[in-house]
Coordinates of C-alpha atoms in Angstrom, one line a residue:
M157 CA 19.9 0.2 28.3
N158 CA 20.1 3.9 27.6
N159 CA 18.8 5.9 30.5
N160 CA 17.7 8.7 28.2
E161 CA 15.2 6.4 26.5
E162 CA 11.8 6.5 28.2
N163 CA 10.4 3.0 28.1
T164 CA 8.3 0.8 30.3
V165 CA 8.8 -2.9 29.7
F166 CA 6.3 -5.4 31.0
M167 CA 6.8 -9.1 31.6
E168 CA 3.4 -10.9 31.4
E169 CA 3.4 -14.5 32.2
N170 CA 0.1 -15.1 30.3
D171 CA 1.4 -13.8 27.0
N172 CA -0.7 -15.1 24.1
G173 CA 0.3 -12.6 21.5
D174 CA -2.6 -10.2 21.9
E175 CA -1.9 -7.2 19.7
D176 CA -1.1 -4.1 21.8
Y177 CA -3.0 -5.5 24.8
Y178 CA -0.2 -5.2 27.3
H179 CA 1.1 -2.0 25.9
S180 CA 1.8 0.9 28.3
E181 CA 0.0 4.1 27.4
D182 CA 2.6 6.1 29.3
E183 CA 4.8 7.5 26.6
D184 CA 6.2 10.4 28.7
N185 CA 7.8 8.9 31.7
E186 CA 9.2 12.0 33.5
E187 CA 11.9 10.0 35.4
G188 CA 13.1 8.1 32.3
G189 CA 14.8 4.8 32.5
V190 CA 13.2 1.3 32.3
N191 CA 10.8 -0.1 34.9
I192 CA 10.8 -3.9 35.1
R193 CA 8.1 -5.6 37.1
V194 CA 8.4 -9.3 37.6
E195 CA 5.7 -11.5 39.0
I196 CA 6.5 -15.0 40.4
E197 CA 3.5 -17.3 40.6
G198 CA 3.1 -19.2 43.8
D199 CA 5.2 -16.8 45.8
E200 CA 3.3 -16.8 49.2
E201 CA 5.1 -13.8 50.6
E202 CA 3.5 -10.4 50.0
D203 CA 5.5 -7.3 49.5
D204 CA 4.2 -4.4 51.6
D205 CA 5.4 -2.0 49.0
D206 CA 3.2 -3.2 46.2
D207 CA 1.3 0.0 46.0
D208 CA 4.5 2.0 45.8
E209 CA 5.6 0.1 42.7
Y210 CA 2.4 0.7 40.9
V211 CA 3.1 1.6 37.2
D212 CA 0.8 4.4 36.1
E213 CA -0.1 3.7 32.5
N214 CA -1.8 7.0 31.8
G215 CA 0.8 9.2 33.3
D216 CA -1.7 11.2 35.3
G217 CA -0.8 9.9 38.8
E218 CA -4.3 8.6 39.4
D219 CA -5.6 5.0 39.6
D220 CA -7.5 3.9 36.6
E221 CA -10.7 2.1 37.7
D222 CA -11.5 1.1 34.1
D223 CA -8.1 -0.7 33.7
D224 CA -9.1 -3.2 36.3
Y225 CA -12.0 -4.2 34.2
Y226 CA -10.1 -5.0 31.1
E227 CA -6.8 -6.3 32.5
D228 CA -6.6 -9.6 34.3
E229 CA -6.3 -8.4 37.9
P230 CA -3.9 -10.7 39.8
D231 CA -4.9 -11.8 43.3
D232 CA -2.9 -10.8 46.3
D233 CA -1.7 -14.4 46.8
D234 CA -0.7 -14.9 43.2
G235 CA 2.7 -13.2 43.4
A236 CA 4.8 -10.3 44.6
A237 CA 6.9 -7.8 42.8
I238 CA 10.6 -8.2 43.7
D239 CA 13.8 -6.6 42.5
I240 CA 16.2 -8.1 40.1
A241 CA 18.7 -9.1 42.9
Q242 CA 16.1 -11.0 44.8
F243 CA 14.8 -12.6 41.6
L244 CA 18.3 -14.0 40.7
N245 CA 18.9 -15.2 44.3
A246 CA 15.5 -16.8 44.8
G247 CA 16.6 -20.1 43.2
V248 CA 14.0 -19.9 40.5
Q249 CA 13.8 -22.0 37.4
P250 CA 16.4 -21.3 34.7
S251 CA 13.7 -20.5 32.2
R252 CA 12.6 -17.5 34.3
V253 CA 16.1 -16.2 34.3
H254 CA 16.3 -16.5 30.5
Q255 CA 13.1 -14.6 30.2
L256 CA 14.4 -11.8 32.4
L257 CA 17.7 -11.6 30.4
A258 CA 15.8 -11.6 27.2
L259 CA 13.8 -8.6 28.4
I260 CA 16.9 -6.8 29.4
Q261 CA 18.8 -7.5 26.2
A262 CA 15.8 -7.1 23.8
F263 CA 15.8 -4.4 21.2
H264 CA 13.1 -1.9 21.9
G265 CA 11.7 1.0 19.9
S266 CA 10.4 4.4 20.9
A267 CA 8.8 5.4 24.2
G268 CA 5.9 3.5 25.5
Y269 CA 6.2 0.5 23.1
P270 CA 6.4 -3.0 24.5
V271 CA 8.7 -5.8 23.9
G272 CA 7.6 -9.4 23.7
Y273 CA 9.7 -12.4 24.6
P274 CA 12.4 -12.8 22.0
S275 CA 13.6 -16.3 21.2
R276 CA 16.7 -17.5 23.1
R277 CA 18.1 -18.7 19.8
R278 CA 20.2 -16.4 17.6
P279 CA 18.0 -15.0 14.8
R280 CA 18.7 -16.9 11.6
T281 CA 18.2 -15.9 8.0
P282 CA 14.5 -16.5 7.0
S283 CA 14.2 -19.5 4.8
P284 CA 12.9 -18.8 1.3
P285 CA 9.3 -19.8 0.6
P286 CA 8.9 -23.1 -1.2
E287 CA 7.9 -23.3 -4.8
P288 CA 4.1 -22.9 -5.4
D289 CA 2.0 -25.8 -6.5
L290 CA 1.3 -24.7 -10.1
E291 CA -0.7 -27.8 -11.0
R292 CA -3.2 -27.3 -8.2
G293 CA -3.4 -23.6 -9.0
N294 CA -4.2 -24.3 -12.7
E295 CA -7.0 -26.6 -11.6
L296 CA -8.5 -23.8 -9.6
L297 CA -8.2 -21.4 -12.6
N298 CA -9.8 -23.9 -14.9
S299 CA -12.6 -24.8 -12.5
G300 CA -14.7 -21.8 -13.6
E301 CA -15.2 -20.7 -10.0
F302 CA -12.7 -17.9 -10.2
G303 CA -13.8 -15.9 -13.3
R304 CA -13.6 -17.0 -16.8
V305 CA -11.7 -20.0 -18.1
N306 CA -8.7 -19.1 -20.3
S307 CA -9.8 -18.2 -23.8
A308 CA -8.6 -19.9 -27.0
Y309 CA -6.0 -17.1 -27.6
V310 CA -3.4 -16.8 -24.9
P311 CA -0.4 -14.4 -25.3
P312 CA 3.0 -15.9 -24.8
R313 CA 4.6 -15.8 -21.3
G314 CA 6.2 -12.4 -20.6
N315 CA 4.5 -10.7 -23.5
K316 CA 3.0 -7.6 -22.0
R317 CA 0.8 -5.2 -24.0
N318 CA -0.5 -1.8 -23.3
V319 CA -4.1 -0.9 -23.2
A320 CA -4.4 0.1 -26.8
G321 CA -2.7 -3.1 -27.9
R322 CA -5.0 -5.2 -25.8
L323 CA -8.1 -3.4 -27.1
W324 CA -6.9 -4.0 -30.6
M325 CA -6.4 -7.7 -29.9
R326 CA -9.8 -8.0 -28.4
E327 CA -11.3 -6.6 -31.6
L328 CA -9.6 -9.3 -33.6
K329 CA -10.7 -12.2 -31.3
P330 CA -13.8 -14.2 -31.9
R331 CA -17.0 -12.8 -30.6
S332 CA -17.3 -15.6 -28.1
V333 CA -14.5 -14.3 -25.9
N334 CA -15.7 -12.7 -22.7
P335 CA -15.0 -9.0 -22.6
L336 CA -14.1 -9.4 -18.9
A337 CA -10.7 -10.8 -20.2
L338 CA -9.4 -7.2 -20.5
G339 CA -10.2 -6.2 -17.0
E340 CA -8.8 -9.4 -15.4
S341 CA -5.3 -8.6 -16.6
I342 CA -5.2 -4.9 -15.5
L343 CA -3.5 -4.6 -12.1
P344 CA -2.7 -1.6 -9.9
S345 CA 0.9 -0.6 -10.1
D346 CA 3.7 1.6 -8.8
P347 CA 4.5 4.3 -8.3
G348 CA 1.9 4.9 -5.6
K349 CA 0.9 8.3 -4.1
V350 CA 0.2 9.3 -0.6
V351 CA -3.5 10.4 -0.4
D352 CA -3.5 11.4 3.2
E353 CA -1.1 11.5 6.1
Y354 CA -2.1 10.7 9.7
E355 CA -0.7 11.6 13.0
D356 CA -0.9 8.0 14.0
S357 CA -0.9 4.5 12.5
A358 CA -3.8 3.6 10.3
Y359 CA -5.4 0.3 11.4
S360 CA -7.8 -0.5 8.6
G361 CA -9.3 1.0 5.5
Q362 CA -11.9 -0.4 3.2
Y363 CA -14.0 0.6 0.1
S364 CA -17.7 0.4 0.4
E365 CA -19.6 -2.3 -1.5
D366 CA -20.3 0.0 -4.4
G367 CA -16.9 1.8 -4.3
S368 CA -18.5 5.2 -3.6
L369 CA -17.0 5.6 -0.2
F370 CA -13.7 4.7 1.5
A371 CA -13.5 4.6 5.3
T372 CA -10.4 4.4 7.6
C373 CA -9.7 4.2 11.3
D374 CA -6.4 4.9 13.1
K375 CA -4.8 4.5 16.5
D376 CA -5.7 8.1 17.4
F377 CA -9.4 7.1 17.6
K378 CA -10.2 9.0 14.4
L379 CA -12.4 7.7 11.6
R380 CA -12.3 9.3 8.2
I381 CA -14.8 8.9 5.4
Y382 CA -13.8 9.7 1.8
K383 CA -15.9 10.1 -1.3
T384 CA -14.5 8.6 -4.4
A385 CA -14.4 10.6 -7.7
G386 CA -12.7 8.5 -10.3
D387 CA -9.3 7.8 -8.9
K388 CA -9.5 10.7 -6.5
L389 CA -10.5 10.6 -2.8
I390 CA -12.2 13.6 -1.2
C391 CA -12.3 13.6 2.6
D392 CA -16.0 14.1 3.5
R393 CA -16.0 13.6 7.2
V394 CA -13.6 13.1 10.1
I395 CA -15.2 11.4 13.1
Q396 CA -13.7 11.5 16.6
G397 CA -14.4 8.1 18.0
S398 CA -15.5 7.4 21.5
P399 CA -12.7 6.8 24.0
G400 CA -11.5 3.2 24.1
R401 CA -8.4 1.3 24.9
W402 CA -5.1 1.8 23.0
T403 CA -6.7 2.0 19.5
I404 CA -9.7 1.4 17.3
T405 CA -9.3 -2.2 16.4
D406 CA -11.8 -2.5 13.5
H407 CA -14.5 -0.7 11.6
N408 CA -17.1 -1.7 9.0
L409 CA -19.6 0.1 6.7
S410 CA -23.1 -1.2 6.2
L411 CA -24.1 -2.3 2.7
D412 CA -26.3 0.8 2.2
N413 CA -23.3 3.1 3.3
H414 CA -25.5 4.9 5.9
W415 CA -24.0 3.4 9.0
L416 CA -20.5 2.8 10.4
I417 CA -19.5 0.7 13.3
Y418 CA -16.2 0.6 15.2
S419 CA -14.6 -1.2 18.1
S420 CA -11.7 -1.0 20.6
I421 CA -10.2 -3.3 23.2
T422 CA -13.4 -3.1 25.2
P423 CA -16.7 -5.1 25.0
Y424 CA -18.4 -2.2 23.3
V425 CA -19.2 -1.4 19.6
Y426 CA -20.2 2.1 18.5
L427 CA -22.7 2.9 15.8
T428 CA -22.8 6.2 14.0
R429 CA -24.0 7.7 10.7
T430 CA -21.7 8.3 7.8
A431 CA -23.2 11.4 6.2
A432 CA -21.4 14.7 6.7
D433 CA -24.6 16.5 7.9
A434 CA -25.8 13.6 10.1
P435 CA -25.9 14.0 13.9
K436 CA -22.7 13.3 15.7
T437 CA -24.3 10.6 17.8
H438 CA -22.4 7.5 18.8
H439 CA -24.7 4.7 19.9
Q440 CA -23.0 2.3 22.3
L441 CA -23.8 -1.4 21.8
D442 CA -22.9 -3.5 24.8
F443 CA -21.4 -6.9 23.9
S444 CA -20.5 -7.9 27.5
T445 CA -22.2 -11.0 28.9
G446 CA -20.9 -11.0 32.5
E447 CA -18.3 -13.7 31.7
G448 CA -15.2 -11.6 31.8
D449 CA -15.5 -10.4 28.2
G450 CA -12.5 -8.4 27.0
G451 CA -11.6 -6.5 23.8
L452 CA -13.1 -7.0 20.4
W453 CA -10.7 -7.5 17.5
S454 CA -13.0 -7.9 14.5
I455 CA -16.6 -6.7 13.7
R456 CA -18.8 -7.1 10.6
F457 CA -22.3 -6.0 9.6
S458 CA -24.7 -8.6 8.3
G459 CA -26.0 -8.1 4.7
D460 CA -29.4 -6.7 5.9
G461 CA -27.7 -4.4 8.4
R462 CA -29.7 -5.8 11.4
E463 CA -27.0 -7.8 13.0
I464 CA -23.3 -7.5 13.9
V465 CA -20.8 -10.4 14.4
A466 CA -17.8 -9.7 16.5
G467 CA -14.7 -11.7 17.6
G468 CA -12.7 -11.1 20.7
R469 CA -11.5 -12.6 24.0
G470 CA -13.1 -13.8 27.1
R471 CA -11.7 -14.7 30.5
I472 CA -10.8 -18.2 29.3
Y473 CA -12.0 -18.7 25.8
G474 CA -11.9 -16.8 22.6
K475 CA -15.4 -15.8 21.8
Y476 CA -17.6 -14.6 19.0
F477 CA -20.8 -12.7 19.4
V478 CA -23.9 -12.0 17.2
Y479 CA -25.7 -8.8 18.2
D480 CA -29.2 -7.7 17.2
I481 CA -29.1 -3.9 16.6
E482 CA -32.9 -3.4 16.9
S483 CA -33.3 -5.1 20.2
R484 CA -29.9 -4.1 21.5
T485 CA -29.2 -7.6 22.8
V486 CA -26.5 -10.3 22.2
I487 CA -28.2 -13.2 20.4
H488 CA -25.3 -15.6 20.5
S489 CA -22.2 -15.6 22.8
V490 CA -20.1 -18.6 21.9
N491 CA -16.9 -19.9 23.5
A492 CA -15.6 -20.6 20.0
H493 CA -11.9 -21.1 20.4
T494 CA -9.3 -21.8 23.1
N495 CA -7.6 -18.4 22.4
D496 CA -8.5 -15.0 21.1
V497 CA -10.7 -14.7 18.1
N498 CA -8.9 -12.3 15.8
A499 CA -11.2 -12.4 12.8
V500 CA -14.8 -13.1 11.9
C501 CA -16.9 -12.7 8.8
F502 CA -20.1 -13.9 7.1
A503 CA -19.8 -16.5 4.4
E504 CA -22.2 -14.6 2.1
P505 CA -22.9 -10.9 1.8
T506 CA -26.7 -11.5 1.6
S507 CA -27.0 -14.1 4.4
S508 CA -26.1 -14.2 8.0
Q509 CA -26.6 -17.9 8.7
V510 CA -23.0 -19.1 8.1
L511 CA -20.0 -17.4 9.4
F512 CA -16.2 -18.0 9.8
S513 CA -13.9 -17.3 12.8
G514 CA -10.1 -17.4 13.0
S515 CA -8.1 -17.6 16.2
D516 CA -4.8 -17.6 17.9
D517 CA -5.4 -21.3 18.5
R518 CA -4.4 -21.8 14.8
L519 CA -7.8 -23.0 13.7
V520 CA -10.5 -21.6 11.4
K521 CA -14.0 -22.7 12.3
V522 CA -17.2 -22.7 10.3
W523 CA -20.5 -22.0 12.2
D524 CA -24.0 -22.6 10.9
R525 CA -26.5 -20.8 13.1
R526 CA -29.2 -23.1 12.0
S527 CA -27.6 -26.3 13.4
M528 CA -24.8 -25.3 15.8
G529 CA -26.9 -25.6 19.0
T530 CA -26.9 -23.4 22.0
G531 CA -25.0 -22.9 25.2
A532 CA -22.5 -25.7 26.2
N533 CA -23.8 -27.8 23.3
C534 CA -22.8 -25.3 20.7
S535 CA -20.4 -26.8 18.2
P536 CA -19.0 -25.7 14.8
S537 CA -20.1 -27.3 11.5
G538 CA -16.5 -27.7 10.5
V539 CA -12.9 -27.0 11.3
L540 CA -10.1 -26.0 8.9
V541 CA -6.6 -27.1 9.8
G542 CA -3.4 -25.8 8.1
H543 CA -1.9 -22.9 10.0
S544 CA 1.0 -23.6 12.4
E545 CA 0.6 -20.2 14.2
G546 CA -2.2 -17.9 15.1
I547 CA -4.6 -16.5 12.5
T548 CA -4.7 -12.7 11.9
Y549 CA -7.6 -12.4 9.4
V550 CA -10.3 -14.4 7.6
T551 CA -12.1 -13.3 4.5
S552 CA -14.8 -15.0 2.4
K553 CA -15.0 -15.2 -1.4
G554 CA -18.8 -14.7 -1.0
D555 CA -19.9 -17.9 -2.6
N556 CA -20.3 -19.9 0.6
R557 CA -17.6 -22.2 -0.5
Y558 CA -14.1 -20.6 -0.6
L559 CA -12.4 -18.4 2.0
A560 CA -8.8 -17.3 2.8
S561 CA -6.9 -16.6 5.9
N562 CA -3.7 -14.9 6.9
G563 CA -1.5 -16.4 9.6
K564 CA 1.4 -15.6 11.8
D565 CA 3.2 -18.5 10.2
Q566 CA 3.8 -16.1 7.3
K567 CA 1.3 -17.9 5.1
M568 CA -2.0 -17.1 3.4
L569 CA -4.1 -20.1 2.9
L570 CA -7.0 -20.7 0.5
W571 CA -9.8 -23.1 1.8
D572 CA -12.6 -25.1 0.3
L573 CA -15.4 -25.9 2.7
R574 CA -15.9 -29.3 1.0
K575 CA -12.5 -30.4 2.5
M576 CA -13.0 -29.2 6.1
Y577 CA -13.0 -31.5 9.1
S578 CA -16.3 -32.2 10.8
G579 CA -16.9 -30.1 13.9
Q580 CA -17.7 -33.2 15.9
D581 CA -14.4 -34.9 14.9
R582 CA -12.5 -35.5 18.1
K583 CA -9.4 -36.7 16.2
L584 CA -8.3 -33.5 14.7
P585 CA -4.5 -33.3 13.8
R586 CA -2.5 -31.9 16.7
I587 CA -0.6 -28.7 16.0
R588 CA 2.6 -28.1 18.0
D589 CA 2.8 -25.0 20.0
T590 CA 6.0 -23.1 19.2
G591 CA 5.5 -20.1 21.6
F592 CA 6.2 -17.7 18.8
D593 CA 5.5 -14.0 19.5
Y594 CA 4.7 -12.3 16.2
R595 CA 5.5 -8.9 17.7
Q596 CA 9.2 -9.6 17.4
G597 CA 10.9 -8.7 14.2
Y598 CA 11.5 -12.1 12.5
Y599 CA 9.9 -15.5 12.1
P600 CA 12.2 -18.4 13.3
G601 CA 10.1 -21.2 11.9
R602 CA 10.6 -23.0 8.6
R603 CA 8.4 -21.7 5.9
S604 CA 8.3 -25.1 4.2
Y605 CA 6.8 -26.7 7.3
K606 CA 3.4 -28.3 6.6
V607 CA 0.9 -29.0 9.4
P608 CA -0.1 -32.7 9.6
G609 CA -3.6 -33.0 8.2
D610 CA -3.5 -29.7 6.3
C611 CA -6.8 -29.4 4.4
S612 CA -6.1 -26.1 2.6
V613 CA -6.2 -26.1 -1.2
M614 CA -3.5 -23.5 -1.9
T615 CA -0.7 -21.7 0.0
F616 CA 0.6 -18.2 -0.7
Q617 CA 4.0 -17.2 0.7
G618 CA 6.4 -14.3 0.3
H619 CA 4.8 -11.6 2.5
S620 CA 5.5 -11.2 6.2
V621 CA 2.9 -11.1 9.0
L622 CA 4.7 -9.5 12.0
K623 CA 4.0 -6.9 14.7
T624 CA 0.3 -6.5 14.0
L625 CA -2.8 -8.3 12.6
I626 CA -2.3 -8.0 8.9
R627 CA -5.2 -8.5 6.5
C628 CA -5.8 -10.2 3.2
H629 CA -8.7 -10.2 0.6
F630 CA -9.9 -11.6 -2.7
S631 CA -9.7 -9.4 -5.7
P632 CA -13.0 -7.9 -6.9
V633 CA -15.4 -10.1 -8.7
H634 CA -16.6 -7.5 -11.2
S635 CA -13.2 -6.5 -12.6
T636 CA -11.0 -9.5 -12.0
G637 CA -13.3 -12.5 -11.5
Q638 CA -11.6 -12.9 -8.1
R639 CA -8.6 -14.5 -9.8
Y640 CA -6.1 -12.9 -7.4
L641 CA -5.6 -12.8 -3.6
Y642 CA -3.8 -9.8 -2.1
T643 CA -2.4 -8.9 1.3
G644 CA -0.6 -6.3 3.3
S645 CA 2.8 -7.0 4.8
S646 CA 5.0 -5.9 7.6
D647 CA 7.7 -4.9 5.1
G648 CA 5.4 -2.1 3.9
K649 CA 4.5 -3.7 0.6
V650 CA 1.3 -5.0 -0.9
Y651 CA 1.5 -8.5 -2.4
I652 CA -0.8 -9.6 -5.2
Y653 CA -0.8 -13.4 -5.8
R654 CA -2.2 -15.4 -8.7
L655 CA -4.3 -18.5 -7.8
D656 CA -1.4 -20.8 -8.6
G657 CA 0.6 -19.2 -5.8
T658 CA 3.0 -17.2 -7.9
L659 CA 3.5 -13.5 -7.2
A660 CA 1.8 -11.3 -9.8
R661 CA 2.9 -7.9 -8.4
T662 CA 4.2 -6.0 -5.3
L663 CA 3.4 -2.4 -4.5
D664 CA 5.8 -0.4 -2.3
T665 CA 4.1 2.0 0.2
C666 CA 7.4 3.0 1.8
A667 CA 8.7 4.3 -1.6
A668 CA 5.6 6.4 -1.9
F669 CA 6.1 8.0 1.5
Q670 CA 9.8 8.6 0.6
R671 CA 8.8 10.6 -2.5
Y672 CA 6.0 12.3 -0.6
A673 CA 8.1 13.4 2.3
K674 CA 11.2 13.9 0.2
V675 CA 13.4 12.2 2.8
D676 CA 16.5 10.0 2.3
D677 CA 15.5 7.6 5.1
P678 CA 11.9 6.4 4.5
P679 CA 10.0 5.3 7.6
S680 CA 9.6 1.6 8.4
L681 CA 6.0 1.4 7.5
I682 CA 3.7 -1.7 7.8
A683 CA 0.8 -2.1 5.3
R684 CA -1.8 -3.5 7.8
D685 CA -4.8 -3.4 5.5
V686 CA -5.4 -3.2 1.8
S687 CA -8.6 -2.6 -0.3
W688 CA -9.2 -3.0 -4.0
H689 CA -11.8 -0.8 -5.7
P690 CA -14.7 -3.1 -6.8
Y691 CA -14.7 -1.7 -10.3
H692 CA -11.4 0.2 -10.9
P693 CA -7.8 -1.1 -11.0
T694 CA -7.0 0.8 -7.8
I695 CA -5.7 -0.4 -4.4
I696 CA -5.4 1.7 -1.3
S697 CA -3.2 0.5 1.6
S698 CA -3.6 1.6 5.2
V699 CA -0.1 1.9 6.7
G700 CA 1.5 2.8 10.0
A701 CA 4.9 3.0 11.7
W702 CA 4.7 0.2 14.4
Y703 CA 7.3 0.3 17.2
T704 CA 9.4 3.0 15.5
S705 CA 9.8 6.7 16.0
H706 CA 9.4 8.9 12.9
D707 CA 7.8 12.1 11.7
V708 CA 5.5 10.1 9.5
E709 CA 3.3 7.8 11.6
G710 CA 0.8 6.6 9.1
G711 CA -1.6 7.3 6.3
I712 CA -3.2 5.8 3.1
V713 CA -1.4 5.2 -0.2
Q714 CA -3.1 4.8 -3.5
H715 CA -1.8 2.5 -6.3
S716 CA -3.6 2.8 -9.7
F717 CA -3.1 1.3 -13.1
T718 CA -1.0 3.5 -15.4
R719 CA -1.3 3.7 -19.2
N720 CA 2.3 2.8 -19.8
D721 CA 2.3 -0.1 -17.5
G722 CA 2.3 -3.7 -18.8
I723 CA -0.8 -5.8 -18.5
E724 CA -0.7 -9.0 -16.6
S725 CA -0.7 -11.9 -19.1
D726 CA -2.0 -15.4 -18.7
Q727 CA 0.5 -18.1 -17.8
S728 CA -0.2 -20.7 -20.4
E729 CA 2.6 -21.6 -22.8
V730 CA 2.0 -21.1 -26.5
S731 CA 4.4 -21.1 -29.4
D732 CA 5.5 -17.9 -31.2
T733 CA 3.5 -18.8 -34.2
E734 CA 0.4 -18.9 -32.0
S735 CA 1.1 -15.5 -30.4
R736 CA -0.9 -13.6 -32.9
P737 CA -4.2 -14.9 -34.3
T738 CA -5.0 -14.9 -38.0
P739 CA -7.0 -11.8 -38.8
P740 CA -10.5 -12.6 -40.0
P741 CA -11.2 -12.0 -43.7
R742 CA -12.2 -8.4 -44.6
R743 CA -15.8 -7.9 -45.3
R744 CA -16.8 -6.4 -48.6
F745 CA -19.3 -3.6 -48.3
R746 CA -21.6 -2.8 -51.2
F747 CA -23.0 0.6 -51.5
A748 CA -26.0 1.5 -53.6
F749 CA -26.2 5.0 -55.1

């Protein structure tokens, strides 16, 4: 290791892939070098110098009382810190030695960034994703639940028309054709443009329900609210968030656009107003229940704005909470999963009765508050099995039937609630635990691997889900009929998929930053979150530079439809003679003078 690099590397025995949870915040180690602290469970001898080997995470030389609240505090009898020589001579298990060697030999980035356990195997070339199931995808397209069913006239494969040509063809079609057909085929495109540059990584960014606002949050605990004017964004307010731990993990706008909530790796959610002239008051909402509650990874408003659902971690179980804003109380606190709950959402925008949760235990669960019970008797209405690794995000189509999830197995899955397992089913398929840490730079598993008992209806592959909790969404209902699913990716691109699993388009955010900064070496950015305007063909991606050191740390990139860009065509095959419909006979107009 280079002594000039200032890093602190932590070995945590209880590593469950929590994003940034074990990261050191000391990015300016004055002495330099690498500090390695190894804990051996069951070691009955205590080291009298434990206090001398204390690692100061904040770099201020003072003990952090709050850190003991959020970190799992080891008991004095649990272990002792020993040096490397004692560790190797202690006769420990070979697996512990491999873990130590992996830490020493692991590639690490800029100061203060952690390193997970790399695999002991040599990294292999990622296997290509399998061919999509076109037949099943066409069944979904023709079901009528994802926009219009294909019209009588379908252009030939690969025949792209500009806007003027498409409008002309629409005029020649029969009147029965839905005018929405034009909007469904217009997709955002490259080249993108950098709308705003941040001093730190952007964690999430979403349009409001009506598209009039766009809100973002970043690792620097800043929230920004933009007003939309056509395809332009105007920064209306910059909010300095209340101090938390490591980053703002999530934020959400209320449906009326008056309120904004945000969370961190703490059991607190903060509520503030969005208007530029509103008071700068941050109302603290306490989600702690006295059961060792930790950080919150995902939060969402209910449709009426009276409740908040949140997903996070507890001392033992992954939990989700339902909080009543008016009474300032936690209505439900459910030990929902055996690992962290990374994502939660309501099934419908107008109802708060049914909600979904996704966890690092590789399961998506469906909860109906009207029948799930209380306390220890609380059980989900259904379980969705299909991911082989932890789940990073869950999003609902809004019809109380379909939802999608992103997973660390590099897959996005589409689910139908009619195919879920019962929540009382004790014979759920067993999913093997691979021990994969998604914070490392590659996925060693086979992308063609299918979990036994997979109940998903469609699989989307091609993007990568590494280093952070990357999000996915359905395309807007008003302009596309929700015929596409799109997601961010750790390679800095936005992937837009058709319902049949084929790739419709990719948008490159790194190239946009390269043009913006006019540099030859673009930063290694990650598109963590993406948002499609509800009415316009515009996508904004929230990007950041994870585990790298570069002048550009993050920002938002806008991709809009351009006039000269080709329009997405339907995939049905037709002959060349059918490519252009027969024009209707001209009408004869008679004028009376």
